[in-house]
Amino acid sequence: MSQHICKCYALCINAMQYMELLPEDRRPVAGTAGSLYRHKQLIRQLPSYDHDPAYCHSLSEVELKAMAQFVKSLKEESLGVGEVALPGEKCTAVKNEKASHEQPDPEITANGTAQSPLSNKSEYHCSGCGQLAAMDSPVVYADRAGYTRLWHPNCFVCCECGEPLVDLIYFWKEGALLCGRHYCQSIRPRCLGCDELIFSEMFLQEASGHVWHKEHFCCWLCGQNLRVQCACDKRQSK
């Protein structure tokens, strides 16, 4: 019981220290600019229509099945939530857990001595900036990256947009951290018209790389397909 209380206390201390390391305008405290920033980033990084068909525009049965498989795969293979701890804490916890279940195979070092792959080190470097992580300052771990890697709180960002990963929710792909938006559109095309992912095999792509649902590649005033010049375009050119 006392061990559990001590563990909870340590987690609270780490969480408070973690919050203090964030820029003041990005600390998600109710009623502050940081809370508003978090709300905007949740909408931006984790749009509901990327994972819930109820927020999508009239998907066909084929598209619904494709979306269900897509969501299932990303949850099983890529989705994760960062864990705040001091450098080395997660490695120690994982090592102890493994030791309680099985005897891990040691790695042989250059001098021939055996060493656990999760043995404690005296120095840890951030996987984001490469700089040294202070031993008394919280870092973020991502279990899908393995507990030999860690990030400074301000380095735990999407590798595409550079924005801090809201609520520490990340997607792991090919050795990189991504927010939900950029992970999803790295797997499925995203319509420039409605911002939803495209689960149909029939869509339009411009030379610029922009992608559209067929029905959304149209004039926003009259609905005319943009492959044909519409009257609105003629009026605006006068």
PDB file of C-alpha atoms in Angstrom:
ATOM      1  CA  MET A   1       0.000   0.000   0.000  1.00  0.00           C
ATOM      2  CA  SER A   2       2.786   2.420   0.963  1.00  0.00           C
ATOM      3  CA  GLN A   3       4.644   1.614  -2.271  1.00  0.00           C
ATOM      4  CA  HIS A   4       1.518   2.443  -4.282  1.00  0.00           C
ATOM      5  CA  ILE A   5       1.141   5.790  -2.472  1.00  0.00           C
ATOM      6  CA  CYS A   6       4.799   6.651  -3.090  1.00  0.00           C
ATOM      7  CA  LYS A   7       4.419   5.798  -6.774  1.00  0.00           C
ATOM      8  CA  CYS A   8       1.329   8.015  -7.114  1.00  0.00           C
ATOM      9  CA  TYR A   9       3.126  10.850  -5.331  1.00  0.00           C
ATOM     10  CA  ALA A  10       6.102  10.545  -7.689  1.00  0.00           C
ATOM     11  CA  LEU A  11       3.783  10.630 -10.709  1.00  0.00           C
ATOM     12  CA  CYS A  12       2.125  13.811  -9.414  1.00  0.00           C
ATOM     13  CA  ILE A  13       5.498  15.485  -8.874  1.00  0.00           C
ATOM     14  CA  ASN A  14       6.604  14.524 -12.403  1.00  0.00           C
ATOM     15  CA  ALA A  15       3.354  15.869 -13.863  1.00  0.00           C
ATOM     16  CA  MET A  16       3.719  19.204 -12.066  1.00  0.00           C
ATOM     17  CA  GLN A  17       7.339  19.556 -13.155  1.00  0.00           C
ATOM     18  CA  TYR A  18       6.335  18.662 -16.717  1.00  0.00           C
ATOM     19  CA  MET A  19       3.699  21.426 -16.768  1.00  0.00           C
ATOM     20  CA  GLU A  20       6.255  23.959 -15.552  1.00  0.00           C
ATOM     21  CA  LEU A  21       8.539  23.099 -18.470  1.00  0.00           C
ATOM     22  CA  LEU A  22       5.863  24.031 -21.029  1.00  0.00           C
ATOM     23  CA  PRO A  23       5.587  27.627 -22.299  1.00  0.00           C
ATOM     24  CA  GLU A  24       3.092  29.480 -20.096  1.00  0.00           C
ATOM     25  CA  ASP A  25       0.701  30.142 -22.995  1.00  0.00           C
ATOM     26  CA  ARG A  26       0.538  26.397 -23.741  1.00  0.00           C
ATOM     27  CA  ARG A  27      -0.170  25.041 -20.284  1.00  0.00           C
ATOM     28  CA  PRO A  28      -3.690  23.541 -20.433  1.00  0.00           C
ATOM     29  CA  VAL A  29      -5.021  25.225 -17.303  1.00  0.00           C
ATOM     30  CA  ALA A  30      -8.767  25.949 -17.312  1.00  0.00           C
ATOM     31  CA  GLY A  31      -9.665  29.524 -18.209  1.00  0.00           C
ATOM     32  CA  THR A  32      -6.265  30.413 -19.676  1.00  0.00           C
ATOM     33  CA  ALA A  33      -4.827  30.913 -23.161  1.00  0.00           C
ATOM     34  CA  GLY A  34      -3.206  27.490 -22.781  1.00  0.00           C
ATOM     35  CA  SER A  35      -6.609  25.853 -22.388  1.00  0.00           C
ATOM     36  CA  LEU A  36      -7.869  27.539 -25.561  1.00  0.00           C
ATOM     37  CA  TYR A  37      -4.707  26.487 -27.403  1.00  0.00           C
ATOM     38  CA  ARG A  38      -5.253  22.869 -26.303  1.00  0.00           C
ATOM     39  CA  HIS A  39      -8.861  22.949 -27.535  1.00  0.00           C
ATOM     40  CA  LYS A  40      -7.790  24.263 -30.952  1.00  0.00           C
ATOM     41  CA  GLN A  41      -5.032  21.673 -31.238  1.00  0.00           C
ATOM     42  CA  LEU A  42      -7.409  18.825 -30.369  1.00  0.00           C
ATOM     43  CA  ILE A  43      -9.630  19.889 -33.275  1.00  0.00           C
ATOM     44  CA  ARG A  44      -6.674  20.405 -35.594  1.00  0.00           C
ATOM     45  CA  GLN A  45      -4.587  17.337 -34.735  1.00  0.00           C
ATOM     46  CA  LEU A  46      -7.398  14.866 -34.015  1.00  0.00           C
ATOM     47  CA  PRO A  47     -10.368  15.772 -36.236  1.00  0.00           C
ATOM     48  CA  SER A  48     -13.398  13.638 -35.363  1.00  0.00           C
ATOM     49  CA  TYR A  49     -14.056  12.767 -39.017  1.00  0.00           C
ATOM     50  CA  ASP A  50     -10.705  10.979 -39.229  1.00  0.00           C
ATOM     51  CA  HIS A  51     -11.915   8.165 -36.969  1.00  0.00           C
ATOM     52  CA  ASP A  52     -15.700   8.458 -36.533  1.00  0.00           C
ATOM     53  CA  PRO A  53     -17.964   7.946 -39.582  1.00  0.00           C
ATOM     54  CA  ALA A  54     -20.770   9.817 -37.785  1.00  0.00           C
ATOM     55  CA  TYR A  55     -18.885  13.048 -38.557  1.00  0.00           C
ATOM     56  CA  CYS A  56     -18.307  12.218 -42.240  1.00  0.00           C
ATOM     57  CA  HIS A  57     -20.411  13.157 -45.264  1.00  0.00           C
ATOM     58  CA  SER A  58     -22.525  10.197 -46.455  1.00  0.00           C
ATOM     59  CA  LEU A  59     -20.015   7.367 -46.800  1.00  0.00           C
ATOM     60  CA  SER A  60     -20.953   4.386 -48.949  1.00  0.00           C
ATOM     61  CA  GLU A  61     -20.888   0.857 -47.519  1.00  0.00           C
ATOM     62  CA  VAL A  62     -17.541   0.248 -49.203  1.00  0.00           C
ATOM     63  CA  GLU A  63     -16.118   3.451 -47.721  1.00  0.00           C
ATOM     64  CA  LEU A  64     -17.473   2.601 -44.263  1.00  0.00           C
ATOM     65  CA  LYS A  65     -15.716  -0.770 -44.349  1.00  0.00           C
ATOM     66  CA  ALA A  66     -12.473   0.823 -45.556  1.00  0.00           C
ATOM     67  CA  MET A  67     -12.654   3.412 -42.779  1.00  0.00           C
ATOM     68  CA  ALA A  68     -13.354   0.790 -40.102  1.00  0.00           C
ATOM     69  CA  GLN A  69     -10.301  -1.211 -41.193  1.00  0.00           C
ATOM     70  CA  PHE A  70      -8.193   1.957 -41.314  1.00  0.00           C
ATOM     71  CA  VAL A  71      -9.174   2.976 -37.769  1.00  0.00           C
ATOM     72  CA  LYS A  72      -8.618  -0.563 -36.456  1.00  0.00           C
ATOM     73  CA  SER A  73      -5.130  -0.675 -37.974  1.00  0.00           C
ATOM     74  CA  LEU A  74      -4.001   2.707 -36.678  1.00  0.00           C
ATOM     75  CA  LYS A  75      -5.146   1.867 -33.138  1.00  0.00           C
ATOM     76  CA  GLU A  76      -3.337  -1.474 -33.186  1.00  0.00           C
ATOM     77  CA  GLU A  77      -0.169  -0.388 -34.969  1.00  0.00           C
ATOM     78  CA  SER A  78       0.539   3.311 -34.429  1.00  0.00           C
ATOM     79  CA  LEU A  79      -1.526   5.101 -31.773  1.00  0.00           C
ATOM     80  CA  GLY A  80       0.026   5.813 -28.403  1.00  0.00           C
ATOM     81  CA  VAL A  81       0.059   8.231 -25.473  1.00  0.00           C
ATOM     82  CA  GLY A  82       3.322   9.631 -24.161  1.00  0.00           C
ATOM     83  CA  GLU A  83       4.358   8.872 -20.584  1.00  0.00           C
ATOM     84  CA  VAL A  84       6.012  11.454 -18.331  1.00  0.00           C
ATOM     85  CA  ALA A  85       8.864  10.226 -16.129  1.00  0.00           C
ATOM     86  CA  LEU A  86      12.401  11.076 -15.100  1.00  0.00           C
ATOM     87  CA  PRO A  87      15.184   9.836 -17.410  1.00  0.00           C
ATOM     88  CA  GLY A  88      15.751   6.139 -16.805  1.00  0.00           C
ATOM     89  CA  GLU A  89      12.595   5.596 -14.733  1.00  0.00           C
ATOM     90  CA  LYS A  90      10.657   3.844 -17.493  1.00  0.00           C
ATOM     91  CA  CYS A  91      13.650   1.672 -18.391  1.00  0.00           C
ATOM     92  CA  THR A  92      13.947   0.584 -14.762  1.00  0.00           C
ATOM     93  CA  ALA A  93      10.218  -0.130 -14.484  1.00  0.00           C
ATOM     94  CA  VAL A  94      10.188  -2.184 -17.686  1.00  0.00           C
ATOM     95  CA  LYS A  95      13.330  -4.047 -16.657  1.00  0.00           C
ATOM     96  CA  ASN A  96      11.832  -4.916 -13.251  1.00  0.00           C
ATOM     97  CA  GLU A  97       8.591  -6.065 -14.859  1.00  0.00           C
ATOM     98  CA  LYS A  98      10.473  -8.303 -17.276  1.00  0.00           C
ATOM     99  CA  ALA A  99      12.579  -9.727 -14.464  1.00  0.00           C
ATOM    100  CA  SER A 100       9.438 -10.677 -12.546  1.00  0.00           C
ATOM    101  CA  HIS A 101       8.146 -12.695 -15.494  1.00  0.00           C
ATOM    102  CA  GLU A 102      11.216 -14.059 -17.178  1.00  0.00           C
ATOM    103  CA  GLN A 103      14.983 -13.864 -17.232  1.00  0.00           C
ATOM    104  CA  PRO A 104      15.945 -11.487 -20.076  1.00  0.00           C
ATOM    105  CA  ASP A 105      18.733 -12.474 -22.412  1.00  0.00           C
ATOM    106  CA  PRO A 106      21.726 -10.228 -21.681  1.00  0.00           C
ATOM    107  CA  GLU A 107      23.591  -8.412 -24.409  1.00  0.00           C
ATOM    108  CA  ILE A 108      27.333  -8.953 -24.664  1.00  0.00           C
ATOM    109  CA  THR A 109      29.298  -5.698 -24.560  1.00  0.00           C
ATOM    110  CA  ALA A 110      32.557  -5.007 -26.361  1.00  0.00           C
ATOM    111  CA  ASN A 111      34.618  -6.107 -23.339  1.00  0.00           C
ATOM    112  CA  GLY A 112      32.745  -9.397 -23.141  1.00  0.00           C
ATOM    113  CA  THR A 113      30.614  -8.598 -20.100  1.00  0.00           C
ATOM    114  CA  ALA A 114      26.891  -9.213 -20.054  1.00  0.00           C
ATOM    115  CA  GLN A 115      24.567  -6.223 -19.891  1.00  0.00           C
ATOM    116  CA  SER A 116      20.779  -5.905 -19.958  1.00  0.00           C
ATOM    117  CA  PRO A 117      19.448  -3.943 -22.961  1.00  0.00           C
ATOM    118  CA  LEU A 118      17.452  -1.816 -20.469  1.00  0.00           C
ATOM    119  CA  SER A 119      20.275  -1.272 -17.981  1.00  0.00           C
ATOM    120  CA  ASN A 120      20.504   2.135 -16.336  1.00  0.00           C
ATOM    121  CA  LYS A 121      22.737   4.727 -17.954  1.00  0.00           C
ATOM    122  CA  SER A 122      24.314   7.817 -16.462  1.00  0.00           C
ATOM    123  CA  GLU A 123      23.354   9.987 -19.441  1.00  0.00           C
ATOM    124  CA  TYR A 124      20.276  10.215 -21.634  1.00  0.00           C
ATOM    125  CA  HIS A 125      19.878  12.255 -24.801  1.00  0.00           C
ATOM    126  CA  CYS A 126      16.672  13.665 -26.261  1.00  0.00           C
ATOM    127  CA  SER A 127      15.601  11.902 -29.466  1.00  0.00           C
ATOM    128  CA  GLY A 128      14.285  15.239 -30.735  1.00  0.00           C
ATOM    129  CA  CYS A 129      17.089  17.768 -30.286  1.00  0.00           C
ATOM    130  CA  GLY A 130      19.903  15.387 -29.384  1.00  0.00           C
ATOM    131  CA  GLN A 131      20.777  17.401 -26.289  1.00  0.00           C
ATOM    132  CA  LEU A 132      21.423  15.920 -22.862  1.00  0.00           C
ATOM    133  CA  ALA A 133      18.357  15.331 -20.678  1.00  0.00           C
ATOM    134  CA  ALA A 134      18.758  16.512 -17.089  1.00  0.00           C
ATOM    135  CA  MET A 135      18.396  13.583 -14.688  1.00  0.00           C
ATOM    136  CA  ASP A 136      16.118  15.571 -12.356  1.00  0.00           C
ATOM    137  CA  SER A 137      13.850  16.938 -15.096  1.00  0.00           C
ATOM    138  CA  PRO A 138      10.842  15.033 -16.543  1.00  0.00           C
ATOM    139  CA  VAL A 139      10.962  13.707 -20.086  1.00  0.00           C
ATOM    140  CA  VAL A 140       8.399  11.995 -22.297  1.00  0.00           C
ATOM    141  CA  TYR A 141       8.539   8.345 -23.345  1.00  0.00           C
ATOM    142  CA  ALA A 142       6.628   6.751 -26.222  1.00  0.00           C
ATOM    143  CA  ASP A 143       6.173   3.016 -25.725  1.00  0.00           C
ATOM    144  CA  ARG A 144       5.951   2.341 -29.475  1.00  0.00           C
ATOM    145  CA  ALA A 145       9.401   3.885 -29.881  1.00  0.00           C
ATOM    146  CA  GLY A 146      10.848   1.719 -27.125  1.00  0.00           C
ATOM    147  CA  TYR A 147      11.982   2.903 -23.714  1.00  0.00           C
ATOM    148  CA  THR A 148      15.545   3.532 -24.838  1.00  0.00           C
ATOM    149  CA  ARG A 149      14.268   6.730 -26.496  1.00  0.00           C
ATOM    150  CA  LEU A 150      12.958   9.840 -24.751  1.00  0.00           C
ATOM    151  CA  TRP A 151      12.072  13.466 -25.525  1.00  0.00           C
ATOM    152  CA  HIS A 152      12.223  16.796 -23.746  1.00  0.00           C
ATOM    153  CA  PRO A 153       8.608  17.975 -23.183  1.00  0.00           C
ATOM    154  CA  ASN A 154       9.036  20.751 -25.764  1.00  0.00           C
ATOM    155  CA  CYS A 155      10.583  18.312 -28.265  1.00  0.00           C
ATOM    156  CA  PHE A 156       7.658  15.883 -28.196  1.00  0.00           C
ATOM    157  CA  VAL A 157       6.203  17.300 -31.410  1.00  0.00           C
ATOM    158  CA  CYS A 158       4.819  16.166 -34.764  1.00  0.00           C
ATOM    159  CA  CYS A 159       7.671  15.791 -37.251  1.00  0.00           C
ATOM    160  CA  GLU A 160       5.479  17.260 -40.022  1.00  0.00           C
ATOM    161  CA  CYS A 161       3.898  20.389 -38.508  1.00  0.00           C
ATOM    162  CA  GLY A 162       6.255  20.861 -35.563  1.00  0.00           C
ATOM    163  CA  GLU A 163       3.344  21.401 -33.165  1.00  0.00           C
ATOM    164  CA  PRO A 164       3.453  19.908 -29.651  1.00  0.00           C
ATOM    165  CA  LEU A 165       1.452  16.680 -29.563  1.00  0.00           C
ATOM    166  CA  VAL A 166      -1.775  17.583 -27.768  1.00  0.00           C
ATOM    167  CA  ASP A 167      -2.424  15.524 -24.612  1.00  0.00           C
ATOM    168  CA  LEU A 168       0.757  13.611 -25.573  1.00  0.00           C
ATOM    169  CA  ILE A 169      -1.267  11.639 -28.156  1.00  0.00           C
ATOM    170  CA  TYR A 170       1.073  10.469 -30.904  1.00  0.00           C
ATOM    171  CA  PHE A 171       1.185   8.173 -33.911  1.00  0.00           C
ATOM    172  CA  TRP A 172       4.404   6.284 -34.594  1.00  0.00           C
ATOM    173  CA  LYS A 173       5.443   5.728 -38.191  1.00  0.00           C
ATOM    174  CA  GLU A 174       8.827   4.717 -39.567  1.00  0.00           C
ATOM    175  CA  GLY A 175      10.730   5.984 -36.556  1.00  0.00           C
ATOM    176  CA  ALA A 176       8.962   9.334 -36.315  1.00  0.00           C
ATOM    177  CA  LEU A 177       6.292  10.979 -34.155  1.00  0.00           C
ATOM    178  CA  LEU A 178       3.229  12.325 -35.958  1.00  0.00           C
ATOM    179  CA  CYS A 179       0.033  14.035 -34.878  1.00  0.00           C
ATOM    180  CA  GLY A 180      -3.227  12.342 -35.845  1.00  0.00           C
ATOM    181  CA  ARG A 181      -3.874  14.630 -38.806  1.00  0.00           C
ATOM    182  CA  HIS A 182      -0.512  14.098 -40.454  1.00  0.00           C
ATOM    183  CA  TYR A 183      -0.395  10.384 -39.715  1.00  0.00           C
ATOM    184  CA  CYS A 184      -3.826   9.808 -41.239  1.00  0.00           C
ATOM    185  CA  GLN A 185      -3.118  11.787 -44.390  1.00  0.00           C
ATOM    186  CA  SER A 186       0.175   9.946 -44.835  1.00  0.00           C
ATOM    187  CA  ILE A 187      -1.926   6.781 -45.230  1.00  0.00           C
ATOM    188  CA  ARG A 188      -5.066   8.082 -46.983  1.00  0.00           C
ATOM    189  CA  PRO A 189      -5.507  11.161 -49.219  1.00  0.00           C
ATOM    190  CA  ARG A 190      -7.312  14.150 -47.680  1.00  0.00           C
ATOM    191  CA  CYS A 191      -9.882  16.166 -49.649  1.00  0.00           C
ATOM    192  CA  LEU A 192      -8.972  19.845 -49.984  1.00  0.00           C
ATOM    193  CA  GLY A 193     -12.659  20.698 -50.198  1.00  0.00           C
ATOM    194  CA  CYS A 194     -14.109  19.109 -47.037  1.00  0.00           C
ATOM    195  CA  ASP A 195     -10.876  18.200 -45.183  1.00  0.00           C
ATOM    196  CA  GLU A 196     -12.051  14.598 -44.745  1.00  0.00           C
ATOM    197  CA  LEU A 197      -9.988  11.543 -45.604  1.00  0.00           C
ATOM    198  CA  ILE A 198     -10.906   9.843 -48.860  1.00  0.00           C
ATOM    199  CA  PHE A 199     -11.857   6.180 -48.516  1.00  0.00           C
ATOM    200  CA  SER A 200     -13.040   5.788 -52.102  1.00  0.00           C
ATOM    201  CA  GLU A 201     -10.660   4.719 -54.846  1.00  0.00           C
ATOM    202  CA  MET A 202     -12.298   7.296 -57.125  1.00  0.00           C
ATOM    203  CA  PHE A 203     -10.963  10.797 -56.509  1.00  0.00           C
ATOM    204  CA  LEU A 204      -9.319  13.678 -58.343  1.00  0.00           C
ATOM    205  CA  GLN A 205      -5.722  14.817 -57.958  1.00  0.00           C
ATOM    206  CA  GLU A 206      -4.327  18.023 -59.404  1.00  0.00           C
ATOM    207  CA  ALA A 207      -0.811  18.440 -60.751  1.00  0.00           C
ATOM    208  CA  SER A 208      -0.120  20.512 -57.626  1.00  0.00           C
ATOM    209  CA  GLY A 209      -0.756  17.401 -55.527  1.00  0.00           C
ATOM    210  CA  HIS A 210      -4.068  18.612 -54.089  1.00  0.00           C
ATOM    211  CA  VAL A 211      -6.663  15.856 -53.794  1.00  0.00           C
ATOM    212  CA  TRP A 212     -10.453  16.107 -53.948  1.00  0.00           C
ATOM    213  CA  HIS A 213     -13.548  13.956 -53.645  1.00  0.00           C
ATOM    214  CA  LYS A 214     -14.987  14.001 -57.172  1.00  0.00           C
ATOM    215  CA  GLU A 215     -18.127  15.778 -55.994  1.00  0.00           C
ATOM    216  CA  HIS A 216     -16.106  18.477 -54.185  1.00  0.00           C
ATOM    217  CA  PHE A 217     -13.994  19.526 -57.170  1.00  0.00           C
ATOM    218  CA  CYS A 218     -16.458  22.260 -58.041  1.00  0.00           C
ATOM    219  CA  CYS A 219     -17.213  25.979 -57.912  1.00  0.00           C
ATOM    220  CA  TRP A 220     -18.211  26.911 -54.360  1.00  0.00           C
ATOM    221  CA  LEU A 221     -20.787  29.376 -55.716  1.00  0.00           C
ATOM    222  CA  CYS A 222     -22.725  27.362 -58.302  1.00  0.00           C
ATOM    223  CA  GLY A 223     -21.491  23.778 -57.888  1.00  0.00           C
ATOM    224  CA  GLN A 224     -20.191  23.490 -61.488  1.00  0.00           C
ATOM    225  CA  ASN A 225     -17.337  20.992 -61.920  1.00  0.00           C
ATOM    226  CA  LEU A 226     -14.067  22.924 -62.170  1.00  0.00           C
ATOM    227  CA  ARG A 227     -13.051  21.039 -65.303  1.00  0.00           C
ATOM    228  CA  VAL A 228     -15.610  23.206 -67.097  1.00  0.00           C
ATOM    229  CA  GLN A 229     -15.476  26.993 -66.851  1.00  0.00           C
ATOM    230  CA  CYS A 230     -18.579  28.221 -65.062  1.00  0.00           C
ATOM    231  CA  ALA A 231     -20.516  31.478 -65.349  1.00  0.00           C
ATOM    232  CA  CYS A 232     -19.237  32.570 -61.934  1.00  0.00           C
ATOM    233  CA  ASP A 233     -15.678  32.508 -63.235  1.00  0.00           C
ATOM    234  CA  LYS A 234     -16.664  34.600 -66.248  1.00  0.00           C
ATOM    235  CA  ARG A 235     -18.405  37.186 -64.060  1.00  0.00           C
ATOM    236  CA  GLN A 236     -15.400  37.477 -61.738  1.00  0.00           C
ATOM    237  CA  SER A 237     -13.006  37.975 -64.660  1.00  0.00           C
ATOM    238  CA  LYS A 238     -14.904  41.054 -65.894  1.00  0.00           C
TER     239      LYS A 238
END
